[in-house]
Short mmCIF file of C-alpha atoms in Angstrom, two decimals:
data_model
loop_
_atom_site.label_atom_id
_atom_site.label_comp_id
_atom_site.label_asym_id
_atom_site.label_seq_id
_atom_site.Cartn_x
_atom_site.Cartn_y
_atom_site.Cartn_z
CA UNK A 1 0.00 0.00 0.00
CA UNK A 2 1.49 3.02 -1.23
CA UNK A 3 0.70 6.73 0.38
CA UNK A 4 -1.21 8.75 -2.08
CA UNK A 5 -1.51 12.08 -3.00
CA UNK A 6 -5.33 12.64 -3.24
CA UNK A 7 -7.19 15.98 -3.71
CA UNK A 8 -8.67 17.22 -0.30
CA UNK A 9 -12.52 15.77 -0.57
CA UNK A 10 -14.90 18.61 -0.31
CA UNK A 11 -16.18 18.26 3.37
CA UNK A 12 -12.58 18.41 4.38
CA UNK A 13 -11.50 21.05 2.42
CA UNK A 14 -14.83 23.01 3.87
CA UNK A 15 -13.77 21.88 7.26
CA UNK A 16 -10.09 23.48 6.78
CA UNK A 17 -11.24 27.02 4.68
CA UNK A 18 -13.84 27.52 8.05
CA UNK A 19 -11.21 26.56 10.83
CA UNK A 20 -8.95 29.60 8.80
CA UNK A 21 -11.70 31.70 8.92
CA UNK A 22 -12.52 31.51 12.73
CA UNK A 23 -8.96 32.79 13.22
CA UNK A 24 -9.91 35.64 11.96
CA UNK A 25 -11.31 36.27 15.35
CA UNK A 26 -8.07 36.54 16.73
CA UNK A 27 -6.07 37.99 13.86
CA UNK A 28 -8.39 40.90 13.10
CA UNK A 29 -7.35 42.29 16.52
CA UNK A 30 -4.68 43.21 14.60
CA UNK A 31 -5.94 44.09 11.48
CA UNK A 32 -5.52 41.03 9.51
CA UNK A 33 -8.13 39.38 7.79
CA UNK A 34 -8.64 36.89 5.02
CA UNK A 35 -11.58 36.31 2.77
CA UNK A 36 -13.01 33.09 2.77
CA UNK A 37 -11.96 33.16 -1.20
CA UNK A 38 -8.18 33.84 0.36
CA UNK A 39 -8.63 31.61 3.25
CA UNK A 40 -9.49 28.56 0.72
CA UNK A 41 -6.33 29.42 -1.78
CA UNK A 42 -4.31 29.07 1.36
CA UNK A 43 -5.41 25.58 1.88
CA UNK A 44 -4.58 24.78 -1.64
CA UNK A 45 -1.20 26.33 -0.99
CA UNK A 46 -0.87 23.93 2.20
CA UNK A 47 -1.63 21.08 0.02
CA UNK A 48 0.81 22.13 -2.59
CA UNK A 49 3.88 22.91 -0.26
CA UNK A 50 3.34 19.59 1.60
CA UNK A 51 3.64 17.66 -1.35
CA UNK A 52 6.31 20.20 -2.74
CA UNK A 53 8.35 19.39 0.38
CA UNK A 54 7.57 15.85 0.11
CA UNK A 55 5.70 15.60 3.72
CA UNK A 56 2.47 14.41 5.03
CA UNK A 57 0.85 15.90 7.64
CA UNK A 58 -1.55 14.98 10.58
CA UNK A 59 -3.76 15.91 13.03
CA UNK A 60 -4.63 19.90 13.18
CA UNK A 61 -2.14 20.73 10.96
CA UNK A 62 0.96 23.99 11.41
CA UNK A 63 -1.74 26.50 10.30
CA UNK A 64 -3.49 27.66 13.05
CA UNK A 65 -0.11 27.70 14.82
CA UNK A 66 1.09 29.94 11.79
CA UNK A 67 -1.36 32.41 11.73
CA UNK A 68 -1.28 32.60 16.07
CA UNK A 69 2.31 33.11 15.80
CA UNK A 70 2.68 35.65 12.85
CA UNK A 71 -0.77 37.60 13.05
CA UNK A 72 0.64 40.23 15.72
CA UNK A 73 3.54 41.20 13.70
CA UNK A 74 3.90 44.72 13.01
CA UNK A 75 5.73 43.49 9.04
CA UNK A 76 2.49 42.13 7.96
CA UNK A 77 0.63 44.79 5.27
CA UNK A 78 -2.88 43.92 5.30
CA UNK A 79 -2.66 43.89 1.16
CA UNK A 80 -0.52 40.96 1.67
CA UNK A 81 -1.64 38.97 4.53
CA UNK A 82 -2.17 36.04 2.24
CA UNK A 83 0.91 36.39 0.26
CA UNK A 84 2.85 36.70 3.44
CA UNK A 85 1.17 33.27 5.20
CA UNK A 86 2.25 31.24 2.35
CA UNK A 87 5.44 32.95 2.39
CA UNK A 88 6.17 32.23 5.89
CA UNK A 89 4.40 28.57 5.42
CA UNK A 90 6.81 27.82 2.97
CA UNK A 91 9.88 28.90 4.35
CA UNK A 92 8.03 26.64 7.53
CA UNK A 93 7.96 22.78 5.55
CA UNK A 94 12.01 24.21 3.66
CA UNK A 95 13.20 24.44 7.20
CA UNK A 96 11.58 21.75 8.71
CA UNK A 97 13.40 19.25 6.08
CA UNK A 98 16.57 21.27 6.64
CA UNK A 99 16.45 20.86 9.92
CA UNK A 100 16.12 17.18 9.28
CA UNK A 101 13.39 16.39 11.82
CA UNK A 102 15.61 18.02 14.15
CA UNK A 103 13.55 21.01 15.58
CA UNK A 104 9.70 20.53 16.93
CA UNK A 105 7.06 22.47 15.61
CA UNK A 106 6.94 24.91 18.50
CA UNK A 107 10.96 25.46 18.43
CA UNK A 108 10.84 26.28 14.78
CA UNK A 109 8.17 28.64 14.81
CA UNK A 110 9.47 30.27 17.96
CA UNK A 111 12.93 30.73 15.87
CA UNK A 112 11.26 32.36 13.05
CA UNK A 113 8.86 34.40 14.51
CA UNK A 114 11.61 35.55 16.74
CA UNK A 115 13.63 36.17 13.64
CA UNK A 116 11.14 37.71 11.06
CA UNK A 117 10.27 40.26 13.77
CA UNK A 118 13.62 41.17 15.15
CA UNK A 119 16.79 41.10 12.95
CA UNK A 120 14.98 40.22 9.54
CA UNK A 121 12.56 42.77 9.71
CA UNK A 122 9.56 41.53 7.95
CA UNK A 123 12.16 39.74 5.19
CA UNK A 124 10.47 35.67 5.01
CA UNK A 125 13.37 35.18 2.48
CA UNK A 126 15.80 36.78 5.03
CA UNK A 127 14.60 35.20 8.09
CA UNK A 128 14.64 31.81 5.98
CA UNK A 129 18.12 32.41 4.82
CA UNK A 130 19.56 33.28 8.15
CA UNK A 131 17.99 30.11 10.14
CA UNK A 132 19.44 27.34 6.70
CA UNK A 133 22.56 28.52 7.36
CA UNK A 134 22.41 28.35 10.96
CA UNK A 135 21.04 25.01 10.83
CA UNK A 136 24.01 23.98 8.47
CA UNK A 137 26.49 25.50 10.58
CA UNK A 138 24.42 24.02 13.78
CA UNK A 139 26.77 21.20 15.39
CA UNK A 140 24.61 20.58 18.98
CA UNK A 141 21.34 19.91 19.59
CA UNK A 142 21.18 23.31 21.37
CA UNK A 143 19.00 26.28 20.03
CA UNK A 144 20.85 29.38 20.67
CA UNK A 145 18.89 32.27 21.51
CA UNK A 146 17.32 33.95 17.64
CA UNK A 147 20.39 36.77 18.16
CA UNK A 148 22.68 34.08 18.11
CA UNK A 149 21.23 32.49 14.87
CA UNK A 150 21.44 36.07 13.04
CA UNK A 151 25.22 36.37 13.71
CA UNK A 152 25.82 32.90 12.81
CA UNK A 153 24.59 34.34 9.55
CA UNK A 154 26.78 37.11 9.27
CA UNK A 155 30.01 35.04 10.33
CA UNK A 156 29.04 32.32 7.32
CA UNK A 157 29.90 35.43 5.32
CA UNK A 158 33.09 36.68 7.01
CA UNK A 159 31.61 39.57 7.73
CA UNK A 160 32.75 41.38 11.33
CA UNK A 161 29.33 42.49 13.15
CA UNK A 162 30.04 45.53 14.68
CA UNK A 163 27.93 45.92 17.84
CA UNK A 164 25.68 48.68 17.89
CA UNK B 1 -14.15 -5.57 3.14
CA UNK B 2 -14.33 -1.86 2.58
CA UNK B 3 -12.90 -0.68 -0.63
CA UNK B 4 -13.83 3.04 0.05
CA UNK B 5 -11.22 6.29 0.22
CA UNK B 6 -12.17 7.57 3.95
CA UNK B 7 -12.01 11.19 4.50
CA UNK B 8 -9.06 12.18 5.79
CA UNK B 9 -10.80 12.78 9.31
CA UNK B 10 -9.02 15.42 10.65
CA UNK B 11 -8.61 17.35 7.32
CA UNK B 12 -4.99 16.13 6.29
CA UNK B 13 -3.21 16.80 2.76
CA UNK B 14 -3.42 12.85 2.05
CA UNK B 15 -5.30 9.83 1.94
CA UNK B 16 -4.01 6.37 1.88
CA UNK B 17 -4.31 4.39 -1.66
CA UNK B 18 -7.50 2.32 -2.85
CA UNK B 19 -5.50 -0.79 -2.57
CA UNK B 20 -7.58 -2.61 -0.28
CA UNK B 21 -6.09 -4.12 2.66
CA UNK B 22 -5.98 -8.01 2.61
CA UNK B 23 -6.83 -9.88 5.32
CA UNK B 24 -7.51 -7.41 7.67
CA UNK B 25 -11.36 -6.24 7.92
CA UNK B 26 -9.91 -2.68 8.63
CA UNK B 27 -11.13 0.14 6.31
CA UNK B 28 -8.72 2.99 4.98
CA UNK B 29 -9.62 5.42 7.45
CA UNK B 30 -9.08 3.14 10.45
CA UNK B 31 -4.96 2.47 9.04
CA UNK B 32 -5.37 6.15 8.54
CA UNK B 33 -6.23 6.98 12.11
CA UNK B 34 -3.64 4.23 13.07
CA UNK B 35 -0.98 5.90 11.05
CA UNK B 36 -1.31 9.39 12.76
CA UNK B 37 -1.28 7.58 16.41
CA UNK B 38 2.06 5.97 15.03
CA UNK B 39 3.55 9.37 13.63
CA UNK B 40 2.33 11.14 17.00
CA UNK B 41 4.55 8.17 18.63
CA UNK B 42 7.47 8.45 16.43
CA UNK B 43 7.59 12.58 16.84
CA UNK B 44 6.78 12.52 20.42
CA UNK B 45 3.86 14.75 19.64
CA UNK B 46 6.73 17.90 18.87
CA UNK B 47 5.49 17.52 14.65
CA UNK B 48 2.17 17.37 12.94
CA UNK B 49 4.18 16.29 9.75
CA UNK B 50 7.08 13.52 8.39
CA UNK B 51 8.86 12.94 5.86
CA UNK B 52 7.26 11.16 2.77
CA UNK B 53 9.33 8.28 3.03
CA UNK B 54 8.85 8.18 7.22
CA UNK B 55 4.93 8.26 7.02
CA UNK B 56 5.65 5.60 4.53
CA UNK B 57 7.89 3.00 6.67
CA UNK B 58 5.16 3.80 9.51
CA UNK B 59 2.72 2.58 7.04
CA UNK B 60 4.22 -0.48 6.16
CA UNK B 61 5.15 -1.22 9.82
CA UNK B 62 1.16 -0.96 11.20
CA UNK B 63 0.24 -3.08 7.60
CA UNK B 64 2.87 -5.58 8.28
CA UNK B 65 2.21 -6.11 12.22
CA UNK B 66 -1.25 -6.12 11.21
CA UNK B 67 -0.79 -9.14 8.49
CA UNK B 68 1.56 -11.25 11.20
CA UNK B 69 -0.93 -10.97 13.97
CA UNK B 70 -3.78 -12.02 11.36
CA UNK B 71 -1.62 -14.92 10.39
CA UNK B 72 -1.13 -15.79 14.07
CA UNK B 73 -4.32 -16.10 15.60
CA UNK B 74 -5.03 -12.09 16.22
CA UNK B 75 -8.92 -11.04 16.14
CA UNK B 76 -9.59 -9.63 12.53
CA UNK B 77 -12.76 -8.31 14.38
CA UNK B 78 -11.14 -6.63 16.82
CA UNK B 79 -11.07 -2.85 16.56
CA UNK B 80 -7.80 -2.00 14.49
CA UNK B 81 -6.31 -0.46 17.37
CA UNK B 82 -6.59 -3.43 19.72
CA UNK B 83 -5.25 -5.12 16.69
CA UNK B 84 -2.51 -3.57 16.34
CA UNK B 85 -1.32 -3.76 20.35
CA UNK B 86 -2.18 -8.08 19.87
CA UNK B 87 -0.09 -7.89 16.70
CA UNK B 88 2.61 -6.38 18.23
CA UNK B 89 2.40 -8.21 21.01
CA UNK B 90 2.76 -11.45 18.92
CA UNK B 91 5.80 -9.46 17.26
CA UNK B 92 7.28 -9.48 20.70
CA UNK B 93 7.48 -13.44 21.14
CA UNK B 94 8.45 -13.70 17.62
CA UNK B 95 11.45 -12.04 18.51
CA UNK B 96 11.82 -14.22 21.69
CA UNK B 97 11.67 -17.28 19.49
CA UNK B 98 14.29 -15.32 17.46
CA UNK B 99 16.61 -14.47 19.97
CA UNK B 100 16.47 -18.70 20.79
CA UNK B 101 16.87 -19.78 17.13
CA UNK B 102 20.07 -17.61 17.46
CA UNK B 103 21.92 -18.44 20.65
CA UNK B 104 21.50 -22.05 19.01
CA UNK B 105 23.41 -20.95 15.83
CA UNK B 106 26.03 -18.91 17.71
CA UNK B 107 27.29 -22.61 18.74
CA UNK B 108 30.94 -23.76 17.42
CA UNK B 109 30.91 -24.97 13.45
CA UNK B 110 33.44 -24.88 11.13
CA UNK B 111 31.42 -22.14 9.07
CA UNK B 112 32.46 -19.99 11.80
CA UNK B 113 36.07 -19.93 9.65
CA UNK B 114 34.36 -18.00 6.45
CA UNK B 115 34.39 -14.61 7.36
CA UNK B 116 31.15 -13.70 5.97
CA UNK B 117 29.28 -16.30 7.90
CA UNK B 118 30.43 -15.06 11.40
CA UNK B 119 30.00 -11.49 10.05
CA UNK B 120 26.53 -12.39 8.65
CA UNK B 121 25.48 -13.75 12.22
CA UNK B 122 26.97 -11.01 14.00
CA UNK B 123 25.13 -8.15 12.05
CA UNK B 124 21.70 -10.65 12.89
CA UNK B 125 23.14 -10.24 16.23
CA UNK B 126 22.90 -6.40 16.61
CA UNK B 127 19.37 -6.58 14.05
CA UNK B 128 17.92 -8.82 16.74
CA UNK B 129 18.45 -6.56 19.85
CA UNK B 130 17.95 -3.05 17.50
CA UNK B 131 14.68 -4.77 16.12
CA UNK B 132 12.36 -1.90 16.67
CA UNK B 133 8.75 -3.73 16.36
CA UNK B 134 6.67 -0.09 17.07
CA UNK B 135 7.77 1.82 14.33
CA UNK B 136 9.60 -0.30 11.80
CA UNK B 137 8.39 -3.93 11.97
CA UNK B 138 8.73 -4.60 8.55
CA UNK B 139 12.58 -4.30 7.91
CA UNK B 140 14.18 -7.60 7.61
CA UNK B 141 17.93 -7.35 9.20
CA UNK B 142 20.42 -5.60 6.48
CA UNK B 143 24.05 -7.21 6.07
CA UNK B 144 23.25 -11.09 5.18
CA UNK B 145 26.26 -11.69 3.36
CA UNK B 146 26.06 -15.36 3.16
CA UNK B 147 23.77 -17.23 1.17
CA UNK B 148 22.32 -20.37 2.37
CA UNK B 149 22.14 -23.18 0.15
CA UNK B 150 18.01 -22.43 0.30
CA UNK B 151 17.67 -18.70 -0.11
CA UNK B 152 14.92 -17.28 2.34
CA UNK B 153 12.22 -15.88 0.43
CA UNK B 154 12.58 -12.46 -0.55
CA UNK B 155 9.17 -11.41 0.05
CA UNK B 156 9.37 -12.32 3.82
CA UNK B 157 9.80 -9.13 6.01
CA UNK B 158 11.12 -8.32 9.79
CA UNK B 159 11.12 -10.68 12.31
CA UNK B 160 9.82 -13.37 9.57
CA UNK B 161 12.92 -13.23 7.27
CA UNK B 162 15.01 -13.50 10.24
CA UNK B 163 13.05 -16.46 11.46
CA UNK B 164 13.50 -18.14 8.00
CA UNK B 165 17.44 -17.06 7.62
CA UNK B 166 18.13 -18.83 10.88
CA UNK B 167 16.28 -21.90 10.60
CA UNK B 168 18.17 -22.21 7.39
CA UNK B 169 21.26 -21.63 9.35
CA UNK B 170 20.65 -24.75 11.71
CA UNK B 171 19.49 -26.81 9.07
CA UNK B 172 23.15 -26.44 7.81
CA UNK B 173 24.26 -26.63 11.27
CA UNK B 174 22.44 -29.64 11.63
CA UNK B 175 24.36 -31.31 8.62
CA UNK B 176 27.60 -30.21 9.70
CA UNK B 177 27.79 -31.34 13.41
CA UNK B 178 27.42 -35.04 12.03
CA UNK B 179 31.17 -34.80 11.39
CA UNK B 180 34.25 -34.22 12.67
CA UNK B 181 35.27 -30.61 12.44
CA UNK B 182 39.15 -31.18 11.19
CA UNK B 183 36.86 -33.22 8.38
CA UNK B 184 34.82 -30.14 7.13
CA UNK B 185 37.99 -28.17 6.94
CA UNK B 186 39.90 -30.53 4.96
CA UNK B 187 37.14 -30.89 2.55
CA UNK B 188 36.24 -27.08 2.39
CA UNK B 189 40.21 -26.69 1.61
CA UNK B 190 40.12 -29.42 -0.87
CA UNK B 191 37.11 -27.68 -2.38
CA UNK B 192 37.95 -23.89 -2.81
CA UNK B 193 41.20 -23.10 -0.45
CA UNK B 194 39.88 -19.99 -0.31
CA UNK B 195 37.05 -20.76 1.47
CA UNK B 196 37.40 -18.46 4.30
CA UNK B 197 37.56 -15.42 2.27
CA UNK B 198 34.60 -16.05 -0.19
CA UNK B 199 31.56 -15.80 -0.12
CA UNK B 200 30.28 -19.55 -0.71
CA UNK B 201 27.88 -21.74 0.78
CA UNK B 202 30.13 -23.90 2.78
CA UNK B 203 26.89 -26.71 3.65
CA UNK B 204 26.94 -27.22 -0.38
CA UNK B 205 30.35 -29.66 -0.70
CA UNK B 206 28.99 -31.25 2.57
CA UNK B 207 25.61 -32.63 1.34
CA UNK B 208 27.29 -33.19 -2.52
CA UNK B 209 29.86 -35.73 -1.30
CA UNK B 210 27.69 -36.99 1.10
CA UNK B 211 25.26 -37.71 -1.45
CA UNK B 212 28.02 -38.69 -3.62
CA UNK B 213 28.82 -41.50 -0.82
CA UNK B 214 24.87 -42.73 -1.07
CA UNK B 215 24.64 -42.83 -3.51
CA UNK B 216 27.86 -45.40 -4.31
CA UNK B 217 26.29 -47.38 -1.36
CA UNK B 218 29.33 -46.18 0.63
CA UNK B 219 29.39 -44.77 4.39
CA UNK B 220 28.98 -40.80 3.96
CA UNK B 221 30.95 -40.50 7.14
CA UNK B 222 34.46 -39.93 5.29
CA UNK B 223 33.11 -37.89 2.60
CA UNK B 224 35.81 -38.60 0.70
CA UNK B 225 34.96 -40.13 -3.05
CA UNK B 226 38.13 -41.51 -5.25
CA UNK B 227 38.88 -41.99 -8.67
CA UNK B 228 36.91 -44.98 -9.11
CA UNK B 229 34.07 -43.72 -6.92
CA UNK B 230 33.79 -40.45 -9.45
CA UNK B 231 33.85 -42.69 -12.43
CA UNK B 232 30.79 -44.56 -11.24
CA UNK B 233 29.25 -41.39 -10.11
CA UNK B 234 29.64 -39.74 -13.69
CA UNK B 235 27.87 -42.36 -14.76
CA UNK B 236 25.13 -42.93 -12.28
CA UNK B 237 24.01 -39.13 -12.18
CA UNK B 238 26.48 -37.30 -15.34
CA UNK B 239 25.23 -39.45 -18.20
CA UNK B 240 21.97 -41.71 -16.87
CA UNK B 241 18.93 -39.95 -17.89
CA UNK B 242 17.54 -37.03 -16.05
CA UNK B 243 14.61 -38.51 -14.40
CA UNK B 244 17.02 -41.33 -13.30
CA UNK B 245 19.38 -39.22 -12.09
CA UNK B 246 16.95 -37.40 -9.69
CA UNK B 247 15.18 -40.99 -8.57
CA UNK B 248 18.62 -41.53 -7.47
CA UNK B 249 19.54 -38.29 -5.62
CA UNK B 250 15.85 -38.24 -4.13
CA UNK B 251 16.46 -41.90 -2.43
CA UNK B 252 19.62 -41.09 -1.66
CA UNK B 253 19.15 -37.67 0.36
CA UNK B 254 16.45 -40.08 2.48
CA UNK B 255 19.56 -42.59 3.22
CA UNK B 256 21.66 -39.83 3.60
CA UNK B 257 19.47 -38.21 6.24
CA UNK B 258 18.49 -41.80 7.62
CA UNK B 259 22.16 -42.58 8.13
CA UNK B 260 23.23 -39.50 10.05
CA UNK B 261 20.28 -39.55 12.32
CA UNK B 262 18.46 -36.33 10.73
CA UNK B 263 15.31 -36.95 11.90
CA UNK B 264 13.09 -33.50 12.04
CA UNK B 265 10.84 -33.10 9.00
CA UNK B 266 11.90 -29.51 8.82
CA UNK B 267 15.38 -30.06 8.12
CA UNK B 268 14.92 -32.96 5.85
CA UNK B 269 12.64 -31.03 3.91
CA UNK B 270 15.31 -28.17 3.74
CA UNK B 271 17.66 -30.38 1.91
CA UNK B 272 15.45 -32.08 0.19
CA UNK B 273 13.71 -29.16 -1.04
CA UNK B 274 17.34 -28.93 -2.73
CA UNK B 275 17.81 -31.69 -4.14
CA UNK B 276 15.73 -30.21 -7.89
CA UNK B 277 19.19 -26.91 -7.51
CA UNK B 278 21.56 -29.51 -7.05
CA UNK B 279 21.22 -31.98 -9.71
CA UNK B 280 21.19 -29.20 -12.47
CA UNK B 281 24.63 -28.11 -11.15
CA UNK B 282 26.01 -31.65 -10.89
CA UNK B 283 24.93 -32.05 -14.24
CA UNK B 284 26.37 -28.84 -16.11
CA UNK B 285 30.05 -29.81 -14.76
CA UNK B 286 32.12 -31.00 -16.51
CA UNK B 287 34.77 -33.80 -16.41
CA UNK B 288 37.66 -30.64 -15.20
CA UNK B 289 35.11 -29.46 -12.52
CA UNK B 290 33.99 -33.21 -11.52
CA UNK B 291 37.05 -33.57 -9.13
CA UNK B 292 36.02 -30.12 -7.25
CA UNK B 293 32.67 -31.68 -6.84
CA UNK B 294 33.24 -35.35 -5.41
CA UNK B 295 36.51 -34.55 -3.01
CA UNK B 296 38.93 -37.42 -1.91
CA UNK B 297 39.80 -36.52 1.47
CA UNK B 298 42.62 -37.07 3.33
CA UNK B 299 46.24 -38.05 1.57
CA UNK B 300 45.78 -38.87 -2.58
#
């Protein structure tokens, strides 16, 4: 028996666009919102980066925890709420496999929330940058403090950071 | 049985294939919901997702401990969850019975001097004790090197190959201990002098010469065959007709068996069984190789 890749059947793809819109609850605190046409392309983006990234996925899924984690930033335009949640899911599932397993759910997203808004201000491609070569670089089990990561960046490059 | 796609209950990317799921009663959606207690096992509950290939191997490890505890008395009725724990359970004394079959083939035989044969059992060694039954039930142990004369199937997974591989092992054991040690070695050296090094199946010369003996009405003790003994041979099995030829062996692994007080059906049916592999390669050698097949032992 081989693991297939299936469309979503209709009742759970229903199931997944209303459990993104009751987020909203929280998110719009904060003035993000998505439509329920936006909330439903984002579950067809889930689909597509899980089976981009070759994973499969269980239980409630990363993107309630997504949205929770990012939805207070002060990075996130309105205009490109959407854009930016697939952004950052992406960046999520290309770490996760980078990371080889090696990093929980919670640990990751604490590392890039920390990241996107601290040091990478806003940047998804930044923040994802900064944490691959960190995790390349990474030789314990220890997660250094997000700081940390971001000059473990700018070493990588040879670069001297100068201390503000 | 239930042929349907389930949803994917909680609202997950996938859905296992169509294939349905022989023997077990167990719809898709149950070895779904099975699967996603496994993964939450295997991550410790710190992932909602795995690798492809991990959700995969998790897969095959619930459908495989599933298909052993069917085939050993396990429920089908059962809710797949209790299923799974008596399948796994049944895993567990498997392995026991494993870890038996093993101790008895870590005894002293001459194999032990062909490095690939103590290699091969050491590797089963570390398999047995790293046998991981909750999350990967299905692997069979990696690093058999050496072949045995009756190659375990290669459909048989986990605990089951290793079951076969062994028996198969003590089988040739079996053969072995029936004579003297200082014998074996003399004929393996006679036979390929570079027997420890390579990877041969050393039970092979054993059972051909002691055929050979049979069927020359001779004591298979010695094991040793001369000139004259080979002539006869060549034309008893080398030039008789086929059918004839295998008559022959067939009565003559019975004797064989008979004579050294091989009584177990299993074993006799492991030789036996080849008898058919045997006769083919007697028969393609020619006169040059006949000499490497029936050894004279001890000074020419």
């Amino acid at each position: 028996m081989e693991l297939d890749l299936l469309n979503l059947e209709s009742s759970a793809l229903s199931q997944k666009v209303n459990s993104i819109m009751e987020l909203n609850k929280t998110s719009a605190g904060f003035g993000l919102e998505l439509t329920e046409k936006q909330a439903l392309e984002l579950v067809q983006h889930h689909a597509k980066t899980l089976r981009v990234s070759g994973r499969v996925e269980f239980g409630e899924g990363i993107m309630k925890k997504l949205i929770f984690a990012f939805c207070d930033s002060s990075f996130i335009v309105p205009s490109r709420y959407e854009n930016t949640l697939e952004e950052l899911m992406d960046s999520f599932y290309y770490l996760k496999n980078e990371s080889k397993d090696g990093l929980s759910d919670d640990e990751l997203l604490e590392i890039m929330e920390k990241l996107y808004n601290g040091k990478c201000q806003g940047s998804a491609d930044y923040m994802r940058e900064v944490i691959y070569i960190w995790l390349r670089s990474r030789s314990t089990l220890e997660i250094p403090d997000a700081e940390d990561i971001f000059y473990a960046e700018y070493e990588s490059r040879g670069m001297d950071f100068i201390e503000e | 049985m239930k042929n349907e796609i389930m949803g994917s209950g909680s609202g997950n990317n996938k859905d296992i294939a169509k294939t349905v799921i022989n023997p077990h009663e167990i719809s898709n959606g149950e070895i779904w919901e099975l699967l996603q207690q496994q993964v939450l096992k295997y991550t410790g509950a710190d992932s909602c997702s795995v690798p492809e290939e991990v959700a995969q191997q998790l897969l095959n490890s619930v459908l495989y401990s599933l298909k052993f505890g069917a085939l050993h008395g396990v429920d089908t009725q059962l809710p797949a969850k209790q299923q799974l724990l008596l399948s796994q359970q049944k895993l567990v004394l498997e392995t026991e019975r494993v870890k038996g079959l093993y101790s008895l083939a870590r005894c002293e035989t001459p194999y032990a001097g062909n490095v690939y044969f103590s290699q091969t059992m050491q590797e089963l060694g570390i398999w047995i004790n790293l046998y991981d039954i909750r999350f990967f039930a299905q692997l069979p142990p990696s690093g058999i090197d050496y072949q045995l004369m009756v190659p375990v199937r290669e459909t048989l997974q986990g605990v089951e190959y290793a079951a076969a591989y062994l028996c198969g092992v003590l089988a040739e054991i079996k053969l072995a201990a029936c004579f003297a040690p200082s014998l074996l070695v003399d004929l393996f050296d006679k036979w390929m002098p570079e027997w420890p090094d390579l990877c041969v199946n050393l039970c092979e010369p054993i059972l051909t010469c002691g055929l050979g003996c049979t069927v020359l009405d001779r004591s298979p003790n010695l094991l040793s065959i001369d000139d004259e003994g080979r002539n006869r041979l060549w034309e008893l099995l080398r030039t008789s007709p086929a059918e004839q030829a295998e008559k022959r062996m067939e009565t003559a692994v019975a004797q064989l068996l008979n004579q050294l007080q091989i009584w177990p059906e299993n074993i006799r049916g492991y030789f036996k069984a080849q008898i058919p592999d045997l006769l083919v390669r007697i028969r393609n050698t020619g006169e040059s190789g006949w000499r490497k097949l029936f050894i004279q032992l001890g000074p020419v």
